[in-house]
Amino acid sequence: QVHLHQSGPGLVKPSETLSLTCSVSGDSVNSNFWSWLRQSPGGGLEWIVNFFDNENSVSNPSLQSRAAISVETSKNEVSLKLRSVTAADTAVYYCARLRETLLWSGESSYSFDSWGQGLMVTVSS
Amino acid sequence: DIVMTQSPGTLSLSPGESATLSCRASQSVSSSYFAWYQQKPGQPPRLLIYGTSHRATGVSDRFTGSGSGTDFTLTISRLEPEDSAVYYCQQYGSSPLLSFGPGTKVHIK
């Protein structure tokens, strides 16, 4: 069974870079797609960025290219860097496995089937 | 950009009743690319339904997903106290690549 464990600072200063790590066990980071998402206090879910492979990651345009995702195969980890943070980036951050499932129709379905525990990150001086 | 809306915002029902949760997309979504999640306080979301109608591993058959195009529905039958949660719909494939609805809070009296 896959387990995702997140780590990183709970407090980041405005204009600095938020860096989080997701340690994956029970699966290889090379075998699936990976994502970061966040949830503002009392708010809904927002997708941040997907990792498909070393040549292909896609981020939410609303973040204006501030987000970057990477995978460290030797450590089986997925990382997030979010540059130039402001108070609006205060949220609970989640890593998740984006699972591609082949349906009977022959089409693929994409959904988040495993999640990290979530990490509250506050942006404040 | 695609906009996902959910209704009602809050649902208050008694155990044993059925709940019908709606999600509407501003543009057509492929049924393969539509999912539902359940989130309880202090926990990450849990995948319930993928590909519009396929239950995720370990999900009770009391949860049923249906719909197509711009209108999708999650039905929870024979409500139990443990079903109290916020339910989110999610689309994949439209701009932005991934987005969620604002959620429906289900309260079991």
GROMACS .gro file of C-alpha atoms in nm:
model
  234
    1GLN     CA    1   0.000   0.000   0.000
    2VAL     CA    2   0.137   0.337  -0.099
    3HIS     CA    3   0.215   0.589   0.173
    4LEU     CA    4   0.304   0.955   0.118
    5HIS     CA    5   0.474   1.147   0.397
    6GLN     CA    6   0.522   1.521   0.366
    7SER     CA    7   0.788   1.733   0.534
    8GLY     CA    8   0.898   2.094   0.527
    9PRO     CA    9   0.881   2.422   0.720
   10GLY     CA   10   0.550   2.541   0.857
   11LEU     CA   11   0.648   2.907   0.829
   12VAL     CA   12   0.792   3.090   0.531
   13LYS     CA   13   0.865   3.460   0.498
   14PRO     CA   14   0.704   3.669   0.224
   15SER     CA   15   0.902   3.681  -0.102
   16GLU     CA   16   1.096   3.365  -0.011
   17THR     CA   17   1.068   3.017  -0.163
   18LEU     CA   18   0.845   2.752  -0.010
   19SER     CA   19   1.007   2.407  -0.031
   20LEU     CA   20   0.826   2.085   0.057
   21THR     CA   21   0.917   1.718   0.021
   22CYS     CA   22   0.696   1.412  -0.017
   23SER     CA   23   0.854   1.076   0.066
   24VAL     CA   24   0.686   0.789  -0.114
   25SER     CA   25   0.681   0.432   0.012
   26GLY     CA   26   0.502   0.133  -0.137
   27ASP     CA   27   0.542   0.265  -0.490
   28SER     CA   28   0.815   0.392  -0.716
   29VAL     CA   29   0.811   0.757  -0.817
   30ASN     CA   30   0.901   0.634  -1.165
   31SER     CA   31   0.583   0.432  -1.196
   32ASN     CA   32   0.318   0.700  -1.165
   33PHE     CA   33   0.240   1.068  -1.199
   34TRP     CA   34   0.264   1.301  -0.900
   35SER     CA   35   0.104   1.626  -0.799
   36TRP     CA   36   0.093   1.899  -0.542
   37LEU     CA   37  -0.229   2.061  -0.432
   38ARG     CA   38  -0.329   2.303  -0.160
   39GLN     CA   39  -0.627   2.411   0.042
   40SER     CA   40  -0.656   2.756   0.192
   41PRO     CA   41  -0.798   2.785   0.545
   42GLY     CA   42  -1.168   2.711   0.523
   43GLY     CA   43  -1.141   2.698   0.146
   44GLY     CA   44  -1.154   2.458  -0.140
   45LEU     CA   45  -0.894   2.250  -0.316
   46GLU     CA   46  -0.654   2.402  -0.565
   47TRP     CA   47  -0.431   2.204  -0.796
   48ILE     CA   48  -0.074   2.339  -0.813
   49VAL     CA   49   0.143   2.126  -1.039
   50ASN     CA   50   0.179   1.781  -1.200
   51PHE     CA   51   0.490   1.577  -1.274
   52PHE     CA   52   0.459   1.342  -1.569
   53ASP     CA   53   0.828   1.285  -1.641
   54ASN     CA   54   1.153   1.479  -1.642
   55GLU     CA   55   1.055   1.647  -1.966
   56ASN     CA   56   0.694   1.713  -1.882
   57SER     CA   57   0.545   1.895  -1.586
   58VAL     CA   58   0.241   2.120  -1.592
   59SER     CA   59   0.145   2.387  -1.342
   60ASN     CA   60  -0.169   2.584  -1.274
   61PRO     CA   61  -0.154   2.906  -1.480
   62SER     CA   62  -0.299   3.096  -1.182
   63LEU     CA   63   0.037   3.057  -1.008
   64GLN     CA   64   0.214   3.244  -1.288
   65SER     CA   65   0.501   2.996  -1.327
   66ARG     CA   66   0.605   3.022  -0.960
   67ALA     CA   67   0.563   2.649  -0.894
   68ALA     CA   68   0.813   2.377  -0.981
   69ILE     CA   69   0.793   2.006  -0.913
   70SER     CA   70   1.075   1.755  -0.922
   71VAL     CA   71   1.132   1.390  -0.853
   72GLU     CA   72   1.440   1.241  -0.685
   73THR     CA   73   1.446   0.879  -0.795
   74SER     CA   74   1.728   0.771  -0.563
   75LYS     CA   75   1.530   0.890  -0.260
   76ASN     CA   76   1.183   0.809  -0.400
   77GLU     CA   77   1.075   1.164  -0.324
   78VAL     CA   78   0.867   1.431  -0.490
   79SER     CA   79   0.941   1.796  -0.416
   80LEU     CA   80   0.767   2.128  -0.456
   81LYS     CA   81   0.920   2.472  -0.481
   82LEU     CA   82   0.695   2.777  -0.484
   83ARG     CA   83   0.879   3.104  -0.542
   84SER     CA   84   0.801   3.455  -0.425
   85VAL     CA   85   0.533   3.356  -0.176
   86THR     CA   86   0.282   3.597  -0.028
   87ALA     CA   87   0.020   3.566   0.244
   88ALA     CA   88  -0.218   3.436  -0.023
   89ASP     CA   89  -0.004   3.121  -0.040
   90THR     CA   90  -0.089   3.031   0.320
   91ALA     CA   91  -0.259   2.694   0.299
   92VAL     CA   92  -0.247   2.325   0.375
   93TYR     CA   93  -0.029   2.166   0.109
   94TYR     CA   94  -0.081   1.810  -0.011
   95CYS     CA   95   0.121   1.580  -0.231
   96ALA     CA   96  -0.080   1.318  -0.416
   97ARG     CA   97  -0.043   1.037  -0.664
   98LEU     CA   98  -0.221   1.111  -0.990
   99ARG     CA   99  -0.332   0.767  -1.098
  100GLU     CA  100  -0.396   0.687  -1.460
  101THR     CA  101  -0.658   0.413  -1.485
  102LEU     CA  102  -0.754   0.246  -1.811
  103LEU     CA  103  -1.131   0.221  -1.835
  104TRP     CA  104  -1.327  -0.047  -2.020
  105SER     CA  105  -1.398   0.212  -2.289
  106GLY     CA  106  -1.029   0.223  -2.369
  107GLU     CA  107  -0.996   0.576  -2.236
  108SER     CA  108  -0.779   0.674  -1.943
  109SER     CA  109  -0.906   0.827  -1.622
  110TYR     CA  110  -0.693   1.055  -1.403
  111SER     CA  111  -0.764   1.091  -1.031
  112PHE     CA  112  -0.579   1.136  -0.704
  113ASP     CA  113  -0.591   0.798  -0.533
  114SER     CA  114  -0.329   0.850  -0.260
  115TRP     CA  115  -0.260   1.163  -0.057
  116GLY     CA  116  -0.004   1.285   0.189
  117GLN     CA  117  -0.113   1.385   0.536
  118GLY     CA  118  -0.110   1.755   0.452
  119LEU     CA  119   0.119   2.024   0.584
  120MET     CA  120   0.004   2.366   0.702
  121VAL     CA  121   0.232   2.637   0.566
  122THR     CA  122   0.193   2.995   0.684
  123VAL     CA  123   0.349   3.284   0.497
  124SER     CA  124   0.432   3.558   0.743
  125SER     CA  125   0.722   3.775   0.848
  126ASP     CA  126  -1.123   2.846  -1.808
  127ILE     CA  127  -1.364   2.581  -1.693
  128VAL     CA  128  -1.562   2.660  -1.379
  129MET     CA  129  -1.703   2.386  -1.158
  130THR     CA  130  -2.005   2.459  -0.939
  131GLN     CA  131  -2.165   2.233  -0.682
  132SER     CA  132  -2.510   2.230  -0.529
  133PRO     CA  133  -2.641   2.243  -0.273
  134GLY     CA  134  -2.377   2.411  -0.061
  135THR     CA  135  -2.494   2.223   0.246
  136LEU     CA  136  -2.716   1.921   0.290
  137SER     CA  137  -2.862   1.817   0.623
  138LEU     CA  138  -3.020   1.472   0.626
  139SER     CA  139  -3.105   1.191   0.865
  140PRO     CA  140  -2.945   0.847   0.879
  141GLY     CA  141  -3.101   0.608   0.630
  142GLU     CA  142  -3.199   0.882   0.385
  143SER     CA  143  -3.039   0.937   0.045
  144ALA     CA  144  -2.831   1.235  -0.062
  145THR     CA  145  -2.805   1.372  -0.413
  146LEU     CA  146  -2.507   1.598  -0.480
  147SER     CA  147  -2.474   1.785  -0.806
  148CYS     CA  148  -2.173   1.920  -0.991
  149ARG     CA  149  -2.198   2.134  -1.301
  150ALA     CA  150  -1.914   2.230  -1.533
  151SER     CA  151  -1.913   2.544  -1.745
  152GLN     CA  152  -1.787   2.335  -2.038
  153SER     CA  153  -1.833   1.974  -2.134
  154VAL     CA  154  -1.608   1.731  -1.945
  155SER     CA  155  -1.515   1.386  -2.069
  156SER     CA  156  -1.679   1.131  -1.843
  157SER     CA  157  -1.343   0.958  -1.819
  158TYR     CA  158  -1.198   1.270  -1.659
  159PHE     CA  159  -1.447   1.326  -1.379
  160ALA     CA  160  -1.405   1.226  -1.014
  161TRP     CA  161  -1.554   1.271  -0.667
  162TYR     CA  162  -1.373   1.300  -0.333
  163GLN     CA  163  -1.479   1.293   0.030
  164GLN     CA  164  -1.297   1.502   0.290
  165LYS     CA  165  -1.344   1.485   0.666
  166PRO     CA  166  -1.205   1.752   0.903
  167GLY     CA  167  -0.832   1.730   0.953
  168GLN     CA  168  -0.790   1.466   0.683
  169PRO     CA  169  -0.679   1.474   0.320
  170PRO     CA  170  -0.944   1.409   0.057
  171ARG     CA  171  -1.030   1.050  -0.022
  172LEU     CA  172  -1.105   0.934  -0.375
  173LEU     CA  173  -1.458   0.795  -0.401
  174ILE     CA  174  -1.542   0.784  -0.771
  175TYR     CA  175  -1.328   0.808  -1.085
  176GLY     CA  176  -1.429   0.804  -1.449
  177THR     CA  177  -1.772   0.939  -1.344
  178SER     CA  178  -1.908   0.609  -1.215
  179HIS     CA  179  -1.626   0.378  -1.105
  180ARG     CA  180  -1.587   0.330  -0.732
  181ALA     CA  181  -1.237   0.351  -0.593
  182THR     CA  182  -1.095   0.059  -0.400
  183GLY     CA  183  -1.273   0.000  -0.071
  184VAL     CA  184  -1.557   0.247  -0.137
  185SER     CA  185  -1.901   0.134  -0.027
  186ASP     CA  186  -2.159   0.057  -0.295
  187ARG     CA  187  -2.379   0.315  -0.123
  188PHE     CA  188  -2.186   0.572  -0.329
  189THR     CA  189  -2.293   0.599  -0.692
  190GLY     CA  190  -2.166   0.841  -0.955
  191SER     CA  191  -2.341   0.931  -1.277
  192GLY     CA  192  -2.366   1.201  -1.539
  193SER     CA  193  -2.217   1.327  -1.861
  194GLY     CA  194  -2.129   1.643  -2.045
  195THR     CA  195  -2.168   1.928  -1.799
  196ASP     CA  196  -2.386   1.768  -1.531
  197PHE     CA  197  -2.269   1.505  -1.285
  198THR     CA  198  -2.425   1.354  -0.973
  199LEU     CA  199  -2.307   1.171  -0.665
  200THR     CA  200  -2.576   0.975  -0.486
  201ILE     CA  201  -2.521   0.847  -0.134
  202SER     CA  202  -2.785   0.595  -0.031
  203ARG     CA  203  -2.872   0.476   0.321
  204LEU     CA  204  -2.679   0.759   0.485
  205GLU     CA  205  -2.467   0.676   0.787
  206PRO     CA  206  -2.320   0.916   1.045
  207GLU     CA  207  -1.972   0.849   0.902
  208ASP     CA  208  -2.082   1.005   0.572
  209SER     CA  209  -2.066   1.352   0.730
  210ALA     CA  210  -1.801   1.526   0.522
  211VAL     CA  211  -1.739   1.772   0.242
  212TYR     CA  212  -1.765   1.625  -0.107
  213TYR     CA  213  -1.570   1.769  -0.399
  214CYS     CA  214  -1.600   1.707  -0.769
  215GLN     CA  215  -1.294   1.726  -0.994
  216GLN     CA  216  -1.233   1.754  -1.366
  217TYR     CA  217  -0.920   1.678  -1.562
  218GLY     CA  218  -0.829   1.793  -1.907
  219SER     CA  219  -0.978   2.136  -1.951
  220SER     CA  220  -0.803   2.462  -1.878
  221PRO     CA  221  -0.678   2.470  -1.611
  222LEU     CA  222  -0.567   2.108  -1.649
  223LEU     CA  223  -0.721   2.014  -1.315
  224SER     CA  224  -0.987   2.187  -1.107
  225PHE     CA  225  -1.227   2.116  -0.826
  226GLY     CA  226  -1.573   2.231  -0.737
  227PRO     CA  227  -1.621   2.436  -0.418
  228GLY     CA  228  -1.764   2.140  -0.231
  229THR     CA  229  -2.093   2.028  -0.076
  230LYS     CA  230  -2.105   1.981   0.299
  231VAL     CA  231  -2.316   1.686   0.407
  232HIS     CA  232  -2.438   1.689   0.765
  233ILE     CA  233  -2.604   1.384   0.913
  234LYS     CA  234  -2.851   1.487   1.182
   0.00000   0.00000   0.00000
